[in-house]
mmCIF file of C-alpha atoms in Angstrom:
data_model
loop_
_atom_site.group_PDB
_atom_site.id
_atom_site.type_symbol
_atom_site.label_atom_id
_atom_site.label_comp_id
_atom_site.label_asym_id
_atom_site.label_seq_id
_atom_site.Cartn_x
_atom_site.Cartn_y
_atom_site.Cartn_z
ATOM 1 C CA MET A 1 -0.051 10.085 15.887
ATOM 2 C CA ARG A 2 2.123 11.046 12.948
ATOM 3 C CA LEU A 3 2.620 8.555 10.159
ATOM 4 C CA GLN A 4 6.237 7.449 10.314
ATOM 5 C CA SER A 5 6.331 4.418 8.024
ATOM 6 C CA ALA A 6 4.300 2.434 5.541
ATOM 7 C CA VAL A 7 4.568 -1.143 4.333
ATOM 8 C CA PHE A 8 3.266 -2.100 0.891
ATOM 9 C CA THR A 9 2.511 -5.606 -0.344
ATOM 10 C CA LEU A 10 4.411 -5.279 -3.582
ATOM 11 C CA GLU A 11 2.535 -7.111 -6.322
ATOM 12 C CA ASP A 12 -1.003 -6.062 -5.454
ATOM 13 C CA THR A 13 -0.573 -2.416 -4.441
ATOM 14 C CA LEU A 14 2.069 -0.868 -6.672
ATOM 15 C CA PHE A 15 1.659 -2.312 -10.138
ATOM 16 C CA ALA A 16 -1.047 -2.160 -12.778
ATOM 17 C CA PRO A 17 -1.497 -5.143 -15.109
ATOM 18 C CA GLY A 18 1.571 -5.270 -17.331
ATOM 19 C CA GLY A 19 4.011 -4.144 -14.635
ATOM 20 C CA ALA A 20 3.739 -0.350 -14.898
ATOM 21 C CA ALA A 21 3.254 1.721 -11.758
ATOM 22 C CA ARG A 22 -0.374 2.454 -10.873
ATOM 23 C CA GLU A 23 -1.657 5.793 -12.068
ATOM 24 C CA GLY A 24 -0.981 8.557 -9.543
ATOM 25 C CA LEU A 25 1.239 6.373 -7.377
ATOM 26 C CA ASP A 26 4.411 8.342 -8.047
ATOM 27 C CA LYS A 27 2.743 11.492 -6.659
ATOM 28 C CA ALA A 28 1.656 9.689 -3.514
ATOM 29 C CA LEU A 29 5.059 8.097 -2.929
ATOM 30 C CA SER A 30 6.748 11.434 -3.590
ATOM 31 C CA LEU A 31 4.554 13.039 -0.928
ATOM 32 C CA PHE A 32 5.481 10.304 1.539
ATOM 33 C CA LYS A 33 9.155 10.898 0.806
ATOM 34 C CA MET A 34 8.840 14.695 1.193
ATOM 35 C CA GLU A 35 7.160 14.218 4.575
ATOM 36 C CA GLY A 36 9.887 11.855 5.796
ATOM 37 C CA VAL A 37 7.718 8.724 5.816
ATOM 38 C CA TRP A 38 9.872 5.638 5.402
ATOM 39 C CA LEU A 39 8.561 2.991 3.012
ATOM 40 C CA GLY A 40 9.169 -0.730 2.804
ATOM 41 C CA ALA A 41 7.781 -3.411 0.536
ATOM 42 C CA VAL A 42 7.059 -7.081 1.231
ATOM 43 C CA THR A 43 6.743 -9.702 -1.462
ATOM 44 C CA ALA A 44 6.607 -13.354 -2.415
ATOM 45 C CA MET A 45 8.842 -12.590 -5.413
ATOM 46 C CA ARG A 46 12.550 -13.272 -5.486
ATOM 47 C CA ALA A 47 14.534 -10.249 -4.307
ATOM 48 C CA GLU A 48 16.173 -9.704 -7.706
ATOM 49 C CA ASP A 49 12.829 -9.854 -9.528
ATOM 50 C CA ALA A 50 11.167 -7.475 -7.070
ATOM 51 C CA GLN A 51 13.990 -4.947 -7.315
ATOM 52 C CA ARG A 52 13.937 -5.172 -11.118
ATOM 53 C CA ALA A 53 10.159 -4.604 -11.180
ATOM 54 C CA LEU A 54 10.500 -1.531 -8.939
ATOM 55 C CA GLU A 55 13.289 -0.133 -11.101
ATOM 56 C CA GLN A 56 11.363 -0.697 -14.344
ATOM 57 C CA ALA A 57 8.315 1.059 -12.881
ATOM 58 C CA GLY A 58 10.498 3.951 -11.646
ATOM 59 C CA LEU A 59 9.642 3.296 -7.986
ATOM 60 C CA SER A 60 12.827 1.855 -6.485
ATOM 61 C CA SER A 61 14.074 5.167 -5.053
ATOM 62 C CA TYR A 62 11.028 5.443 -2.763
ATOM 63 C CA PHE A 63 11.606 2.183 -0.868
ATOM 64 C CA ARG A 64 14.244 1.555 1.775
ATOM 65 C CA PHE A 65 14.048 -2.212 1.249
ATOM 66 C CA VAL A 66 12.129 -5.121 -0.220
ATOM 67 C CA LEU A 67 11.575 -7.933 2.297
ATOM 68 C CA THR A 68 10.984 -11.335 0.714
ATOM 69 C CA GLU A 69 9.390 -14.471 2.099
ATOM 70 C CA SER A 70 12.685 -16.323 1.775
ATOM 71 C CA VAL A 71 14.506 -13.760 3.926
ATOM 72 C CA ALA A 72 11.728 -13.223 6.501
ATOM 73 C CA LEU A 73 10.942 -16.971 6.673
ATOM 74 C CA CYS A 74 7.193 -16.325 6.693
ATOM 75 C CA GLY A 75 4.364 -15.640 4.264
ATOM 76 C CA VAL A 76 3.990 -12.264 2.599
ATOM 77 C CA TYR A 77 0.498 -11.732 4.038
ATOM 78 C CA SER A 78 1.347 -12.738 7.614
ATOM 79 C CA GLY A 79 1.389 -10.489 10.646
ATOM 80 C CA THR A 80 4.962 -11.645 11.235
ATOM 81 C CA MET A 81 6.030 -10.304 7.819
ATOM 82 C CA PHE A 82 4.477 -6.906 8.529
ATOM 83 C CA GLU A 83 6.112 -6.775 11.963
ATOM 84 C CA ARG A 84 9.536 -7.623 10.525
ATOM 85 C CA ALA A 85 9.122 -4.918 7.890
ATOM 86 C CA MET A 86 8.073 -2.410 10.573
ATOM 87 C CA LYS A 87 11.176 -3.254 12.625
ATOM 88 C CA ARG A 88 13.387 -2.693 9.576
ATOM 89 C CA LEU A 89 11.803 0.738 9.282
ATOM 90 C CA HIS A 90 12.646 1.416 12.965
ATOM 91 C CA ALA A 91 8.989 2.256 13.633
ATOM 92 C CA ARG A 92 6.146 1.311 15.958
ATOM 93 C CA LYS A 93 2.779 -0.195 15.013
ATOM 94 C CA GLY A 94 0.914 2.970 15.896
ATOM 95 C CA ASP A 95 3.068 4.945 13.444
ATOM 96 C CA THR A 96 2.896 2.397 10.599
ATOM 97 C CA VAL A 97 0.253 1.719 7.961
ATOM 98 C CA VAL A 98 0.031 -1.442 5.842
ATOM 99 C CA PHE A 99 -1.207 -1.047 2.259
ATOM 100 C CA SER A 100 -2.505 -4.256 0.700
ATOM 101 C CA GLY A 101 -4.545 -5.234 -2.332
ATOM 102 C CA THR A 102 -5.703 -8.564 -0.920
ATOM 103 C CA LEU A 103 -8.205 -9.543 1.724
ATOM 104 C CA ALA A 104 -5.628 -11.815 3.383
ATOM 105 C CA GLY A 105 -3.162 -8.928 3.667
ATOM 106 C CA ILE A 106 -5.745 -6.609 5.219
ATOM 107 C CA GLU A 107 -7.030 -9.245 7.649
ATOM 108 C CA GLN A 108 -3.570 -10.313 8.804
ATOM 109 C CA ALA A 109 -2.253 -6.768 9.175
ATOM 110 C CA LYS A 110 -5.345 -5.740 11.139
ATOM 111 C CA ALA A 111 -5.085 -8.850 13.356
ATOM 112 C CA ALA A 112 -1.443 -7.943 14.058
ATOM 113 C CA GLY A 113 -2.509 -4.486 15.233
ATOM 114 C CA PHE A 114 -1.633 -2.321 12.226
ATOM 115 C CA ARG A 115 -3.663 0.432 10.640
ATOM 116 C CA THR A 116 -4.606 -0.735 7.159
ATOM 117 C CA VAL A 117 -5.410 0.663 3.730
ATOM 118 C CA ALA A 118 -7.089 -1.559 1.147
ATOM 119 C CA VAL A 119 -5.969 -0.868 -2.425
ATOM 120 C CA TYR A 120 -8.442 -1.551 -5.224
ATOM 121 C CA GLY A 121 -7.541 -3.384 -8.381
ATOM 122 C CA SER A 122 -6.084 -6.795 -7.606
ATOM 123 C CA THR A 123 -9.085 -8.600 -6.204
ATOM 124 C CA GLY A 124 -12.599 -9.624 -7.154
ATOM 125 C CA ALA A 125 -15.756 -7.758 -6.176
ATOM 126 C CA ALA A 126 -16.581 -10.015 -3.224
ATOM 127 C CA ASP A 127 -13.115 -9.630 -1.699
ATOM 128 C CA TRP A 128 -13.154 -5.883 -2.364
ATOM 129 C CA ASP A 129 -16.402 -5.496 -0.418
ATOM 130 C CA ALA A 130 -14.906 -7.445 2.491
ATOM 131 C CA MET A 131 -11.655 -5.462 2.303
ATOM 132 C CA GLN A 132 -13.524 -2.159 2.568
ATOM 133 C CA LYS A 133 -15.249 -3.396 5.706
ATOM 134 C CA GLU A 134 -12.006 -4.661 7.275
ATOM 135 C CA ALA A 135 -9.635 -1.849 6.360
ATOM 136 C CA ARG A 136 -9.433 1.419 8.210
ATOM 137 C CA ARG A 137 -9.297 3.208 4.844
ATOM 138 C CA PHE A 138 -9.360 2.216 1.229
ATOM 139 C CA CYS A 139 -8.115 3.749 -1.986
ATOM 140 C CA ILE A 140 -9.122 3.414 -5.564
ATOM 141 C CA THR A 141 -7.377 4.149 -8.821
ATOM 142 C CA ALA A 142 -8.164 7.212 -10.914
ATOM 143 C CA ASN A 143 -9.710 5.035 -13.650
ATOM 144 C CA PHE A 144 -12.044 3.392 -11.133
ATOM 145 C CA LEU A 145 -13.004 6.826 -9.783
ATOM 146 C CA ARG A 146 -13.826 8.091 -13.302
ATOM 147 C CA ARG A 147 -16.160 5.125 -13.829
ATOM 148 C CA TRP A 148 -17.890 5.890 -10.513
ATOM 149 C CA ARG A 149 -18.285 9.571 -11.395
ATOM 150 C CA LYS A 150 -19.850 8.704 -14.762
ATOM 151 C CA LYS A 151 -22.481 6.764 -12.835
ATOM 152 C CA GLY A 152 -23.026 9.726 -10.490
ATOM 153 C CA VAL A 153 -21.523 7.992 -7.446
ATOM 154 C CA LYS A 154 -19.164 9.812 -5.092
ATOM 155 C CA PRO A 155 -16.764 7.472 -3.265
ATOM 156 C CA ALA A 156 -16.619 7.771 0.495
ATOM 157 C CA LYS A 157 -12.877 7.363 0.783
ATOM 158 C CA PHE A 158 -10.040 8.608 -1.409
ATOM 159 C CA ASP A 159 -8.507 8.481 -4.837
ATOM 160 C CA ILE A 160 -4.814 7.679 -4.896
ATOM 161 C CA SER A 161 -4.145 10.326 -7.558
ATOM 162 C CA GLN A 162 -5.779 13.128 -5.545
ATOM 163 C CA LEU A 163 -3.665 12.500 -2.436
ATOM 164 C CA GLN A 164 -6.347 13.659 -0.007
ATOM 165 C CA PHE A 165 -5.903 10.683 2.291
ATOM 166 C CA PHE A 166 -2.132 10.820 2.222
ATOM 167 C CA ARG A 167 -2.095 14.486 3.231
ATOM 168 C CA ALA A 168 -4.372 13.680 6.133
ATOM 169 C CA MET A 169 -2.071 10.917 7.367
ATOM 170 C CA VAL A 170 1.326 12.633 7.223
#
């Protein structure tokens, strides 16, 4: 199956503390765009605030839409939200991946039948351990990877700045 679309939970996957884009994210999103993968974002934020945050981080051109709770009439981490986003991307579940930085997002997307990627950085250690077990894949930031390498640990999955996982999916 070829990856056709991806849905990102906005606040916990795209932004570092302070509102800047996560390190290496622009390269990953650029690769998605080059490969023709359509991207959507879901959020609990107001539409205007979400769009402003994407523009300030330099990410707005990668996303076809931002779907808010008030428009979708459901919670951001619900299977219904992910399904509505998938439909807006004119895709099927088998061709769509949900990226989330919360355990609730991973659990709900998986329960709804989506492939999932857990994104490190927005959750505590206990939730991160559970997310790694639930998600089909997980990604870590370059800073987290550097800390692991200093300790002599090699992560089993992928680093968002190296793009290995993204190349394998598209």
